[in-house]
GROMACS .gro file of C-alpha atoms in nm:
model
  320
    1UNK     CA    1  -1.080  -2.190   1.695
    2UNK     CA    2  -1.052  -1.817   1.809
    3UNK     CA    3  -0.748  -1.716   2.002
    4UNK     CA    4  -0.795  -1.499   2.309
    5UNK     CA    5  -0.588  -1.226   2.158
    6UNK     CA    6  -0.680  -0.893   1.989
    7UNK     CA    7  -0.473  -0.733   1.719
    8UNK     CA    8  -0.550  -0.370   1.649
    9UNK     CA    9  -0.502  -0.267   1.276
   10UNK     CA   10  -0.479   0.104   1.201
   11UNK     CA   11  -0.576   0.158   0.834
   12UNK     CA   12  -0.729  -0.196   0.835
   13UNK     CA   13  -1.004  -0.092   0.606
   14UNK     CA   14  -0.769   0.007   0.333
   15UNK     CA   15  -0.631  -0.180   0.039
   16UNK     CA   16  -0.340  -0.372   0.212
   17UNK     CA   17  -0.536  -0.365   0.544
   18UNK     CA   18  -0.807  -0.595   0.394
   19UNK     CA   19  -0.544  -0.866   0.316
   20UNK     CA   20  -0.391  -0.838   0.657
   21UNK     CA   21  -0.727  -0.873   0.820
   22UNK     CA   22  -0.794  -1.188   0.610
   23UNK     CA   23  -0.457  -1.343   0.714
   24UNK     CA   24  -0.515  -1.268   1.084
   25UNK     CA   25  -0.867  -1.389   1.082
   26UNK     CA   26  -0.779  -1.708   0.922
   27UNK     CA   27  -0.506  -1.757   1.197
   28UNK     CA   28  -0.785  -1.730   1.459
   29UNK     CA   29  -0.704  -1.378   1.596
   30UNK     CA   30  -0.965  -1.138   1.704
   31UNK     CA   31  -0.913  -0.820   1.490
   32UNK     CA   32  -0.998  -0.474   1.584
   33UNK     CA   33  -0.994  -0.247   1.281
   34UNK     CA   34  -0.937   0.119   1.372
   35UNK     CA   35  -1.045   0.348   1.114
   36UNK     CA   36  -1.170   0.714   1.078
   37UNK     CA   37  -1.493   0.608   0.901
   38UNK     CA   38  -1.612   0.275   1.052
   39UNK     CA   39  -1.955   0.294   0.909
   40UNK     CA   40  -1.813   0.246   0.555
   41UNK     CA   41  -1.599  -0.061   0.662
   42UNK     CA   42  -1.883  -0.301   0.733
   43UNK     CA   43  -1.779  -0.529   0.441
   44UNK     CA   44  -1.484  -0.647   0.649
   45UNK     CA   45  -1.720  -0.819   0.913
   46UNK     CA   46  -1.807  -1.126   0.698
   47UNK     CA   47  -1.437  -1.207   0.662
   48UNK     CA   48  -1.449  -1.356   1.010
   49UNK     CA   49  -1.693  -1.528   1.232
   50UNK     CA   50  -1.947  -1.364   1.446
   51UNK     CA   51  -1.779  -1.107   1.664
   52UNK     CA   52  -1.430  -1.180   1.541
   53UNK     CA   53  -1.390  -0.844   1.371
   54UNK     CA   54  -1.463  -0.519   1.554
   55UNK     CA   55  -1.473  -0.177   1.389
   56UNK     CA   56  -1.384   0.122   1.595
   57UNK     CA   57  -1.335   0.494   1.520
   58UNK     CA   58  -0.984   0.629   1.550
   59UNK     CA   59  -0.784   0.889   1.391
   60UNK     CA   60  -0.400   0.875   1.402
   61UNK     CA   61  -0.393   1.251   1.454
   62UNK     CA   62  -0.586   1.194   1.782
   63UNK     CA   63  -0.380   1.024   2.052
   64UNK     CA   64  -0.688   0.965   2.274
   65UNK     CA   65  -0.873   0.773   2.003
   66UNK     CA   66  -0.550   0.564   1.946
   67UNK     CA   67  -0.526   0.475   2.310
   68UNK     CA   68  -0.889   0.358   2.304
   69UNK     CA   69  -0.831   0.137   2.000
   70UNK     CA   70  -0.535  -0.031   2.172
   71UNK     CA   71  -0.718  -0.121   2.492
   72UNK     CA   72  -0.674  -0.492   2.560
   73UNK     CA   73  -0.472  -0.555   2.243
   74UNK     CA   74  -0.174  -0.771   2.231
   75UNK     CA   75  -0.034  -0.643   1.905
   76UNK     CA   76  -0.071  -0.354   1.679
   77UNK     CA   77  -0.019  -0.300   1.297
   78UNK     CA   78   0.004   0.034   1.140
   79UNK     CA   79  -0.100   0.038   0.771
   80UNK     CA   80  -0.193   0.410   0.744
   81UNK     CA   81  -0.039   0.598   0.458
   82UNK     CA   82  -0.149   0.838   0.181
   83UNK     CA   83  -0.009   0.889  -0.186
   84UNK     CA   84  -0.125   1.248  -0.214
   85UNK     CA   85  -0.202   1.513   0.049
   86UNK     CA   86  -0.563   1.640   0.097
   87UNK     CA   87  -0.671   1.893   0.367
   88UNK     CA   88  -0.548   1.778   0.710
   89UNK     CA   89  -0.436   1.449   0.563
   90UNK     CA   90  -0.076   1.545   0.503
   91UNK     CA   91   0.226   1.328   0.468
   92UNK     CA   92   0.371   1.461   0.792
   93UNK     CA   93   0.043   1.429   0.990
   94UNK     CA   94  -0.024   1.072   0.875
   95UNK     CA   95   0.317   0.913   0.802
   96UNK     CA   96   0.543   1.070   1.049
   97UNK     CA   97   0.338   1.214   1.336
   98UNK     CA   98   0.061   0.962   1.301
   99UNK     CA   99   0.313   0.678   1.308
  100UNK     CA  100   0.476   0.828   1.617
  101UNK     CA  101   0.133   0.876   1.803
  102UNK     CA  102   0.062   0.506   1.740
  103UNK     CA  103   0.403   0.381   1.855
  104UNK     CA  104   0.396   0.595   2.166
  105UNK     CA  105   0.040   0.475   2.258
  106UNK     CA  106   0.161   0.115   2.216
  107UNK     CA  107   0.445   0.176   2.439
  108UNK     CA  108   0.229   0.320   2.694
  109UNK     CA  109  -0.001   0.022   2.674
  110UNK     CA  110   0.291  -0.224   2.708
  111UNK     CA  111   0.256  -0.361   2.351
  112UNK     CA  112   0.578  -0.498   2.220
  113UNK     CA  113   0.452  -0.673   1.910
  114UNK     CA  114   0.420  -0.412   1.636
  115UNK     CA  115   0.431  -0.412   1.250
  116UNK     CA  116   0.473  -0.086   1.070
  117UNK     CA  117   0.429  -0.045   0.700
  118UNK     CA  118   0.661   0.196   0.543
  119UNK     CA  119   0.788   0.196   0.171
  120UNK     CA  120   1.093   0.115  -0.025
  121UNK     CA  121   1.266   0.445  -0.091
  122UNK     CA  122   1.207   0.566   0.267
  123UNK     CA  123   1.494   0.809   0.325
  124UNK     CA  124   1.538   1.104   0.561
  125UNK     CA  125   1.748   1.285   0.298
  126UNK     CA  126   1.516   1.225  -0.001
  127UNK     CA  127   1.393   1.503  -0.214
  128UNK     CA  128   1.040   1.351  -0.191
  129UNK     CA  129   0.839   1.458   0.109
  130UNK     CA  130   0.651   1.118   0.095
  131UNK     CA  131   0.989   0.934   0.125
  132UNK     CA  132   1.116   1.163   0.396
  133UNK     CA  133   0.801   1.125   0.617
  134UNK     CA  134   0.814   0.756   0.570
  135UNK     CA  135   1.169   0.754   0.709
  136UNK     CA  136   1.051   0.977   0.998
  137UNK     CA  137   0.776   0.747   1.075
  138UNK     CA  138   1.009   0.450   1.096
  139UNK     CA  139   1.248   0.630   1.324
  140UNK     CA  140   0.965   0.729   1.551
  141UNK     CA  141   0.834   0.373   1.568
  142UNK     CA  142   1.174   0.210   1.644
  143UNK     CA  143   1.244   0.475   1.915
  144UNK     CA  144   0.910   0.411   2.103
  145UNK     CA  145   0.890   0.039   2.027
  146UNK     CA  146   1.243  -0.114   1.947
  147UNK     CA  147   1.089  -0.460   1.906
  148UNK     CA  148   0.866  -0.341   1.604
  149UNK     CA  149   0.895  -0.501   1.271
  150UNK     CA  150   0.929  -0.250   0.982
  151UNK     CA  151   0.811  -0.345   0.629
  152UNK     CA  152   0.907  -0.154   0.310
  153UNK     CA  153   0.717  -0.289   0.020
  154UNK     CA  154   0.760  -0.202  -0.334
  155UNK     CA  155   0.442  -0.112  -0.534
  156UNK     CA  156   0.163  -0.346  -0.396
  157UNK     CA  157  -0.082  -0.486  -0.643
  158UNK     CA  158  -0.411  -0.670  -0.601
  159UNK     CA  159  -0.770  -0.653  -0.708
  160UNK     CA  160  -0.818  -0.315  -0.544
  161UNK     CA  161  -0.485  -0.161  -0.632
  162UNK     CA  162  -0.438   0.197  -0.748
  163UNK     CA  163  -0.161   0.106  -0.991
  164UNK     CA  164  -0.273  -0.143  -1.255
  165UNK     CA  165  -0.637  -0.053  -1.222
  166UNK     CA  166  -0.552   0.308  -1.257
  167UNK     CA  167  -0.367   0.266  -1.592
  168UNK     CA  168  -0.609   0.014  -1.721
  169UNK     CA  169  -0.894   0.267  -1.663
  170UNK     CA  170  -0.701   0.535  -1.844
  171UNK     CA  171  -0.654   0.305  -2.134
  172UNK     CA  172  -1.019   0.286  -2.183
  173UNK     CA  173  -1.044   0.645  -2.272
  174UNK     CA  174  -0.711   0.753  -2.430
  175UNK     CA  175  -0.529   0.616  -2.740
  176UNK     CA  176  -0.188   0.674  -2.558
  177UNK     CA  177  -0.026   0.625  -2.211
  178UNK     CA  178   0.268   0.829  -2.082
  179UNK     CA  179   0.596   0.668  -1.987
  180UNK     CA  180   0.728   0.922  -1.737
  181UNK     CA  181   1.105   0.964  -1.770
  182UNK     CA  182   1.092   0.723  -2.061
  183UNK     CA  183   0.946   0.422  -1.847
  184UNK     CA  184   1.288   0.317  -1.737
  185UNK     CA  185   1.216   0.323  -1.360
  186UNK     CA  186   1.236  -0.033  -1.218
  187UNK     CA  187   0.978  -0.184  -0.987
  188UNK     CA  188   0.940  -0.512  -0.802
  189UNK     CA  189   0.566  -0.540  -0.746
  190UNK     CA  190   0.452  -0.745  -0.446
  191UNK     CA  191   0.108  -0.897  -0.418
  192UNK     CA  192  -0.103  -0.761  -0.132
  193UNK     CA  193  -0.188  -1.111  -0.018
  194UNK     CA  194   0.181  -1.177   0.041
  195UNK     CA  195   0.210  -0.855   0.238
  196UNK     CA  196  -0.089  -0.981   0.455
  197UNK     CA  197   0.094  -1.305   0.530
  198UNK     CA  198   0.400  -1.114   0.611
  199UNK     CA  199   0.218  -0.908   0.873
  200UNK     CA  200   0.085  -1.240   1.037
  201UNK     CA  201   0.439  -1.400   1.014
  202UNK     CA  202   0.596  -1.096   1.196
  203UNK     CA  203   0.353  -1.102   1.471
  204UNK     CA  204   0.406  -1.465   1.537
  205UNK     CA  205   0.784  -1.487   1.481
  206UNK     CA  206   0.995  -1.343   1.763
  207UNK     CA  207   1.288  -1.343   1.533
  208UNK     CA  208   1.132  -1.073   1.321
  209UNK     CA  209   1.110  -0.831   1.609
  210UNK     CA  210   1.329  -0.519   1.572
  211UNK     CA  211   1.401  -0.613   1.215
  212UNK     CA  212   1.355  -0.422   0.879
  213UNK     CA  213   1.231  -0.618   0.572
  214UNK     CA  214   1.199  -0.498   0.214
  215UNK     CA  215   0.905  -0.662   0.037
  216UNK     CA  216   0.927  -0.736  -0.333
  217UNK     CA  217   0.783  -0.993  -0.565
  218UNK     CA  218   0.980  -1.256  -0.746
  219UNK     CA  219   1.048  -1.045  -1.066
  220UNK     CA  220   1.166  -0.691  -1.148
  221UNK     CA  221   1.027  -0.483  -1.436
  222UNK     CA  222   1.064  -0.142  -1.580
  223UNK     CA  223   0.760   0.083  -1.591
  224UNK     CA  224   0.739   0.030  -1.967
  225UNK     CA  225   0.734  -0.338  -1.929
  226UNK     CA  226   0.442  -0.318  -1.674
  227UNK     CA  227   0.251  -0.107  -1.908
  228UNK     CA  228   0.296  -0.333  -2.187
  229UNK     CA  229   0.186  -0.625  -1.968
  230UNK     CA  230  -0.113  -0.443  -1.862
  231UNK     CA  231  -0.226  -0.350  -2.218
  232UNK     CA  232  -0.160  -0.704  -2.329
  233UNK     CA  233  -0.373  -0.840  -2.042
  234UNK     CA  234  -0.675  -0.607  -2.115
  235UNK     CA  235  -0.634  -0.676  -2.498
  236UNK     CA  236  -0.619  -0.297  -2.567
  237UNK     CA  237  -0.324  -0.189  -2.783
  238UNK     CA  238  -0.218   0.180  -2.702
  239UNK     CA  239   0.068   0.393  -2.786
  240UNK     CA  240   0.325   0.438  -2.504
  241UNK     CA  241   0.471   0.788  -2.525
  242UNK     CA  242   0.790   0.874  -2.347
  243UNK     CA  243   0.731   1.179  -2.117
  244UNK     CA  244   1.025   1.394  -2.031
  245UNK     CA  245   1.074   1.473  -1.661
  246UNK     CA  246   1.012   1.826  -1.700
  247UNK     CA  247   0.684   1.767  -1.883
  248UNK     CA  248   0.590   1.512  -1.597
  249UNK     CA  249   0.639   1.790  -1.333
  250UNK     CA  250   0.423   2.027  -1.525
  251UNK     CA  251   0.141   1.768  -1.536
  252UNK     CA  252   0.206   1.692  -1.162
  253UNK     CA  253   0.167   2.049  -1.084
  254UNK     CA  254  -0.168   2.054  -1.277
  255UNK     CA  255  -0.271   1.736  -1.096
  256UNK     CA  256  -0.220   1.911  -0.753
  257UNK     CA  257  -0.437   2.195  -0.862
  258UNK     CA  258  -0.705   1.962  -0.986
  259UNK     CA  259  -0.684   1.753  -0.674
  260UNK     CA  260  -0.753   2.045  -0.456
  261UNK     CA  261  -1.094   2.070  -0.598
  262UNK     CA  262  -1.358   1.865  -0.380
  263UNK     CA  263  -1.435   1.513  -0.508
  264UNK     CA  264  -1.162   1.550  -0.785
  265UNK     CA  265  -0.907   1.267  -0.741
  266UNK     CA  266  -0.535   1.357  -0.764
  267UNK     CA  267  -0.398   1.167  -1.068
  268UNK     CA  268  -0.031   1.273  -1.037
  269UNK     CA  269   0.172   1.504  -0.818
  270UNK     CA  270   0.525   1.647  -0.847
  271UNK     CA  271   0.625   1.447  -0.534
  272UNK     CA  272   0.517   1.134  -0.716
  273UNK     CA  273   0.724   1.226  -1.020
  274UNK     CA  274   1.032   1.282  -0.782
  275UNK     CA  275   0.980   0.925  -0.654
  276UNK     CA  276   0.977   0.790  -0.998
  277UNK     CA  277   1.325   0.901  -1.051
  278UNK     CA  278   1.447   0.624  -0.828
  279UNK     CA  279   1.418   0.253  -0.886
  280UNK     CA  280   1.168   0.084  -0.639
  281UNK     CA  281   1.341  -0.249  -0.589
  282UNK     CA  282   1.466  -0.446  -0.289
  283UNK     CA  283   1.814  -0.361  -0.189
  284UNK     CA  284   2.095  -0.604  -0.213
  285UNK     CA  285   2.136  -0.790   0.115
  286UNK     CA  286   1.796  -0.681   0.255
  287UNK     CA  287   1.570  -0.922   0.442
  288UNK     CA  288   1.291  -1.022   0.217
  289UNK     CA  289   0.958  -1.227   0.214
  290UNK     CA  290   1.178  -1.540   0.188
  291UNK     CA  291   1.324  -1.467   0.529
  292UNK     CA  292   0.970  -1.490   0.668
  293UNK     CA  293   0.909  -1.819   0.485
  294UNK     CA  294   0.678  -1.665   0.216
  295UNK     CA  295   0.720  -1.734  -0.149
  296UNK     CA  296   0.608  -1.431  -0.349
  297UNK     CA  297   0.334  -1.459  -0.621
  298UNK     CA  298   0.396  -1.316  -0.953
  299UNK     CA  299   0.239  -1.039  -1.133
  300UNK     CA  300   0.163  -1.271  -1.434
  301UNK     CA  301  -0.026  -1.512  -1.192
  302UNK     CA  302  -0.234  -1.257  -1.000
  303UNK     CA  303  -0.304  -0.937  -1.215
  304UNK     CA  304  -0.508  -1.123  -1.501
  305UNK     CA  305  -0.754  -1.247  -1.237
  306UNK     CA  306  -0.890  -0.896  -1.189
  307UNK     CA  307  -0.793  -0.679  -1.486
  308UNK     CA  308  -1.014  -0.902  -1.719
  309UNK     CA  309  -1.301  -0.656  -1.644
  310UNK     CA  310  -1.124  -0.401  -1.860
  311UNK     CA  311  -1.148  -0.618  -2.172
  312UNK     CA  312  -1.400  -0.597  -2.436
  313UNK     CA  313  -1.652  -0.847  -2.322
  314UNK     CA  314  -1.501  -0.874  -1.968
  315UNK     CA  315  -1.481  -1.210  -1.839
  316UNK     CA  316  -1.625  -1.347  -2.152
  317UNK     CA  317  -1.357  -1.212  -2.373
  318UNK     CA  318  -1.153  -1.483  -2.558
  319UNK     CA  319  -0.796  -1.533  -2.432
  320UNK     CA  320  -0.530  -1.438  -2.669
   0.00000   0.00000   0.00000
């Protein structure tokens, strides 16, 4: 049965957004997906019943479009974020000012139920622009909407992720993969489905209001261990070559130059290399998925369900 409530999701057509949409639709909410390009997000509509999912055009750099997207909504979720800058899509315009624009519009609309997706490592004093603007976005949200819930996930994995899929794709064409900084950086990957469930739980649980959660999966891995697992999963042995930090920065600079060319994806940036110098795990004493009543799914349980397509023979490849 549909609820007579509308939840607006900014960035709802993105990777994590699709899982949040599914969780909200399953719970009976009417979902309004605010996206820059609604004409390319029609695959979301079949997730719900007829009329349950509405696509609207909005740009977080445009306050007027944000206000329109929030009309009649009882809750708002901000999932917008970028991993590399491109044109007017900068860290500051999206992750700092964009977050502020959404929060201020929510305040003006009288909306007190808000979920804001940040990232583990958000720090106003970080050397990484990505991490600094994530922290600025958090501060802006809490200033405008003190009852907002802040989520800081570790790297998020799922069928459409840009982590396991990216390195598996690289493994198809190269005999070796780089271990930036020796591959010692620690991660606590969290499944996108668990993040979607967390969004729903935060909107429905008053105790989550005004609270910061760090979202990580059940296990912690080094970057090297994740690469070893990925290669074993796709059954393609490759050399893992340690890459010193100075060499990684050089490749990151080249990646930025390449990414400035139209239609060429940015593989690595110097800012991403800086982020890799710090472990990406849940802090001791932080509130987590467990505090929302969610048991995290493991990398081992989920990743093979979508990486099989990189094996020789795909889904028909014999299990090892």
